[in-house]
mmCIF file of C-alpha atoms and ligand atoms in Angstrom:
data_model
loop_
_atom_site.group_PDB
_atom_site.id
_atom_site.type_symbol
_atom_site.label_atom_id
_atom_site.label_comp_id
_atom_site.label_asym_id
_atom_site.label_seq_id
_atom_site.Cartn_x
_atom_site.Cartn_y
_atom_site.Cartn_z
ATOM 1 C CA MET A 1 77.710 105.284 118.586
ATOM 2 C CA ALA A 2 77.832 103.938 114.183
ATOM 3 C CA VAL A 3 78.585 100.236 112.291
ATOM 4 C CA LEU A 4 81.736 101.420 109.607
ATOM 5 C CA ASN A 5 81.499 99.573 106.425
ATOM 6 C CA ILE A 6 84.968 97.116 106.260
ATOM 7 C CA VAL A 7 87.094 98.038 102.960
ATOM 8 C CA LYS A 8 87.888 94.929 102.082
ATOM 9 C CA TYR A 9 91.505 93.553 100.362
ATOM 10 C CA GLY A 10 92.348 95.336 97.077
ATOM 11 C CA ALA A 11 91.705 99.373 98.804
ATOM 12 C CA THR A 12 94.355 100.765 99.008
ATOM 13 C CA VAL A 13 94.884 102.794 102.425
ATOM 14 C CA LEU A 14 95.376 98.782 103.373
ATOM 15 C CA GLU A 15 98.542 98.460 101.961
ATOM 16 C CA THR A 16 99.061 102.113 102.619
ATOM 17 C CA PRO A 17 101.495 102.864 105.704
ATOM 18 C CA GLY A 18 99.186 105.339 108.968
ATOM 19 C CA ASP A 19 99.430 108.233 110.254
ATOM 20 C CA VAL A 20 101.143 109.168 113.192
ATOM 21 C CA VAL A 21 98.000 110.397 115.808
ATOM 22 C CA THR A 22 98.532 113.588 117.517
ATOM 23 C CA GLU A 23 95.259 114.730 117.958
ATOM 24 C CA PHE A 24 93.677 113.047 121.329
ATOM 25 C CA ASP A 25 90.283 114.926 121.344
ATOM 26 C CA ASP A 26 87.074 113.012 120.937
ATOM 27 C CA GLU A 27 86.979 113.376 116.974
ATOM 28 C CA LEU A 28 90.589 110.228 118.270
ATOM 29 C CA LYS A 29 87.522 108.701 120.832
ATOM 30 C CA LYS A 30 84.303 108.489 118.327
ATOM 31 C CA LEU A 31 86.479 106.985 116.013
ATOM 32 C CA VAL A 32 87.901 104.501 118.303
ATOM 33 C CA ALA A 33 83.961 104.157 119.420
ATOM 34 C CA ASP A 34 82.926 103.355 116.341
ATOM 35 C CA MET A 35 85.615 100.572 115.309
ATOM 36 C CA PHE A 36 84.749 98.663 118.414
ATOM 37 C CA GLU A 37 80.995 98.522 117.987
ATOM 38 C CA THR A 38 82.490 97.579 114.081
ATOM 39 C CA MET A 39 84.259 94.515 115.097
ATOM 40 C CA TYR A 40 81.562 93.498 117.970
ATOM 41 C CA ALA A 41 78.716 93.581 115.281
ATOM 42 C CA ALA A 42 80.971 92.286 112.336
ATOM 43 C CA PRO A 43 82.222 89.869 114.432
ATOM 44 C CA GLY A 44 86.072 90.032 115.035
ATOM 45 C CA VAL A 45 88.466 89.805 117.518
ATOM 46 C CA GLY A 46 90.560 92.938 116.493
ATOM 47 C CA LEU A 47 90.457 95.802 113.754
ATOM 48 C CA ALA A 48 93.121 98.472 112.539
ATOM 49 C CA ALA A 49 91.320 102.189 111.027
ATOM 50 C CA PRO A 50 92.800 101.592 107.864
ATOM 51 C CA GLN A 51 90.132 98.978 107.946
ATOM 52 C CA ILE A 52 87.521 101.187 107.736
ATOM 53 C CA GLY A 53 89.035 103.561 105.480
ATOM 54 C CA VAL A 54 91.102 106.287 107.931
ATOM 55 C CA SER A 55 94.435 105.557 107.752
ATOM 56 C CA LYS A 56 95.998 106.517 110.735
ATOM 57 C CA ARG A 57 97.726 104.301 112.933
ATOM 58 C CA VAL A 58 94.952 102.945 115.282
ATOM 59 C CA PHE A 59 93.330 99.883 116.335
ATOM 60 C CA VAL A 60 90.672 97.887 118.898
ATOM 61 C CA MET A 61 90.460 94.699 119.535
ATOM 62 C CA ASP A 62 89.310 91.960 122.143
ATOM 63 C CA CYS A 63 90.162 87.900 122.259
ATOM 64 C CA SER A 64 86.776 87.588 124.805
ATOM 65 C CA GLY A 65 84.602 88.551 122.179
ATOM 66 C CA GLY A 66 82.614 91.133 123.676
ATOM 67 C CA LYS A 67 83.261 89.067 126.949
ATOM 68 C CA ASP A 68 85.342 90.239 129.462
ATOM 69 C CA PRO A 69 85.676 94.257 129.575
ATOM 70 C CA GLU A 70 88.965 94.408 130.696
ATOM 71 C CA GLN A 71 90.156 92.749 127.651
ATOM 72 C CA ARG A 72 88.547 95.596 125.323
ATOM 73 C CA ILE A 73 91.999 96.898 124.128
ATOM 74 C CA VAL A 74 92.846 99.766 121.814
ATOM 75 C CA MET A 75 96.409 101.311 120.998
ATOM 76 C CA VAL A 76 97.351 104.458 119.246
ATOM 77 C CA ASN A 77 100.759 104.353 117.996
ATOM 78 C CA PRO A 78 101.025 101.359 118.167
ATOM 79 C CA VAL A 79 105.172 99.673 118.446
ATOM 80 C CA VAL A 80 106.482 95.893 119.406
ATOM 81 C CA LEU A 81 108.905 96.442 121.268
ATOM 82 C CA ASN A 82 110.223 93.161 121.252
ATOM 83 C CA VAL A 83 109.388 89.718 120.085
ATOM 84 C CA GLU A 84 109.315 86.084 120.928
ATOM 85 C CA GLY A 85 109.092 82.858 120.169
ATOM 86 C CA GLU A 86 106.988 81.058 117.813
ATOM 87 C CA GLN A 87 103.230 79.617 117.212
ATOM 88 C CA THR A 88 102.054 78.738 114.492
ATOM 89 C CA GLY A 89 97.335 78.798 114.211
ATOM 90 C CA GLU A 90 94.356 79.664 112.182
ATOM 91 C CA GLU A 91 94.232 83.510 111.446
ATOM 92 C CA GLY A 92 91.299 85.596 109.579
ATOM 93 C CA CYS A 93 90.824 89.362 108.582
ATOM 94 C CA LEU A 94 87.741 91.365 108.297
ATOM 95 C CA SER A 95 89.007 92.791 105.218
ATOM 96 C CA PHE A 96 89.034 89.261 103.785
ATOM 97 C CA PRO A 97 86.247 87.274 104.880
ATOM 98 C CA GLY A 98 85.892 83.897 104.647
ATOM 99 C CA ILE A 99 89.194 82.869 103.739
ATOM 100 C CA PHE A 100 91.737 81.818 106.496
ATOM 101 C CA PHE A 101 94.458 80.066 106.441
ATOM 102 C CA GLN A 102 97.746 79.605 109.319
ATOM 103 C CA VAL A 103 100.726 81.729 109.938
ATOM 104 C CA LYS A 104 102.835 81.797 112.040
ATOM 105 C CA ARG A 105 104.300 84.810 114.715
ATOM 106 C CA SER A 106 105.199 84.792 117.453
ATOM 107 C CA LEU A 107 104.715 83.180 120.466
ATOM 108 C CA ARG A 108 105.700 86.656 122.806
ATOM 109 C CA ALA A 109 104.643 90.036 122.226
ATOM 110 C CA VAL A 110 105.125 93.645 124.064
ATOM 111 C CA VAL A 111 103.462 96.392 122.504
ATOM 112 C CA GLU A 112 104.267 99.775 123.118
ATOM 113 C CA ALA A 113 101.197 102.136 122.461
ATOM 114 C CA GLN A 114 99.327 105.443 123.965
ATOM 115 C CA ASP A 115 95.458 105.817 125.255
ATOM 116 C CA THR A 116 92.904 107.490 123.582
ATOM 117 C CA ASP A 117 94.817 110.550 126.177
ATOM 118 C CA GLY A 118 97.723 110.514 124.691
ATOM 119 C CA ASN A 119 99.205 108.518 127.835
ATOM 120 C CA GLU A 120 102.106 105.897 126.472
ATOM 121 C CA TYR A 121 101.878 101.960 127.838
ATOM 122 C CA GLU A 122 102.180 98.401 127.638
ATOM 123 C CA ILE A 123 100.956 95.268 126.859
ATOM 124 C CA ASP A 124 103.296 91.846 126.889
ATOM 125 C CA GLY A 125 101.047 90.216 125.480
ATOM 126 C CA LEU A 126 101.282 86.193 124.657
ATOM 127 C CA GLU A 127 99.557 84.030 122.386
ATOM 128 C CA LEU A 128 96.066 85.416 121.015
ATOM 129 C CA THR A 129 97.141 89.025 122.623
ATOM 130 C CA ALA A 130 100.362 88.277 120.595
ATOM 131 C CA ARG A 131 98.738 87.089 117.525
ATOM 132 C CA CYS A 132 96.279 89.834 117.599
ATOM 133 C CA MET A 133 98.372 92.951 118.432
ATOM 134 C CA LEU A 134 101.108 92.236 115.402
ATOM 135 C CA HIS A 135 98.644 91.559 113.538
ATOM 136 C CA GLU A 136 97.050 94.636 114.475
ATOM 137 C CA THR A 137 100.142 96.447 114.107
ATOM 138 C CA ASP A 138 101.011 95.069 110.684
ATOM 139 C CA HIS A 139 97.867 97.009 109.333
ATOM 140 C CA CYS A 140 98.735 99.965 111.089
ATOM 141 C CA ASP A 141 101.722 99.689 108.673
ATOM 142 C CA GLY A 142 100.446 98.551 105.637
ATOM 143 C CA ILE A 143 101.114 94.958 106.187
ATOM 144 C CA LEU A 144 98.431 92.291 105.462
ATOM 145 C CA PHE A 145 97.742 88.880 106.811
ATOM 146 C CA ILE A 146 98.825 87.764 102.902
ATOM 147 C CA ASP A 147 102.388 89.097 103.296
ATOM 148 C CA ARG A 148 102.724 86.754 106.829
ATOM 149 C CA THR A 149 102.646 83.453 104.502
ATOM 150 C CA THR A 150 104.321 81.321 101.455
ATOM 151 C CA THR A 151 104.632 83.314 98.276
ATOM 152 C CA LEU A 152 102.750 80.118 97.274
ATOM 153 C CA LYS A 153 99.279 80.551 99.198
ATOM 154 C CA ARG A 154 99.533 84.742 99.240
ATOM 155 C CA GLU A 155 99.367 83.685 95.066
ATOM 156 C CA LEU A 156 96.735 80.733 95.610
ATOM 157 C CA VAL A 157 95.025 83.572 98.038
ATOM 158 C CA LYS A 158 94.787 86.588 95.538
ATOM 159 C CA ARG A 159 93.522 83.619 92.851
ATOM 160 C CA LYS A 160 90.832 83.006 94.649
ATOM 161 C CA ILE A 161 89.858 86.814 95.255
ATOM 162 C CA LYS A 162 89.797 86.925 91.313
ATOM 163 C CA LYS A 163 87.425 84.951 91.205
ATOM 164 C CA LEU A 164 85.585 85.744 93.765
ATOM 165 C CA THR A 165 85.355 90.052 92.028
ATOM 166 C CA LYS A 166 85.100 88.588 88.731
ATOM 167 C CA ALA A 167 81.915 87.129 90.094
ATOM 168 C CA GLY A 168 80.376 90.084 91.638
ATOM 169 C CA ARG A 169 81.479 88.487 95.703
ATOM 170 C CA TRP A 170 84.295 90.414 96.307
ATOM 171 C CA ILE A 171 83.145 94.527 96.829
HETATM 172 NI NI1 NI B 1 93.753 92.343 109.597
#
């Protein structure tokens, strides 16, 4: 297993929809293992393949931060089937280090996906689980959490990143 480099906002791959995964082979299993290692090392609770520069529809998440093995989730080719309710809470993203803001999401989400063997399954998640699945599924579609906030907030975040980039503190 290896800790991979996480790409930051500005990289084209983050805003490109990932390719559908069709091969459920050892290469996919290695990618997923590396993504878990990279996510735990960061540390973070979710990581999608585009964030390590791989334009594929895959994400890993663990809302327990490695404490509860049952919360290790891999979703390949995720599709949001149903959403319900609303929640507002602080969100961050490993591709936006140091940047956190309030994001409105659905309170509940049912997401269908495949595991690394290609078996279909679904998760009916609430609160943080729903938030995380929606954030990561967005990554697979090339959508970022700044796209889920107000225009004003988005512009403020972009301005901050522009300043950090000028100062050589971004990428
Ligand atoms: Ni993210």
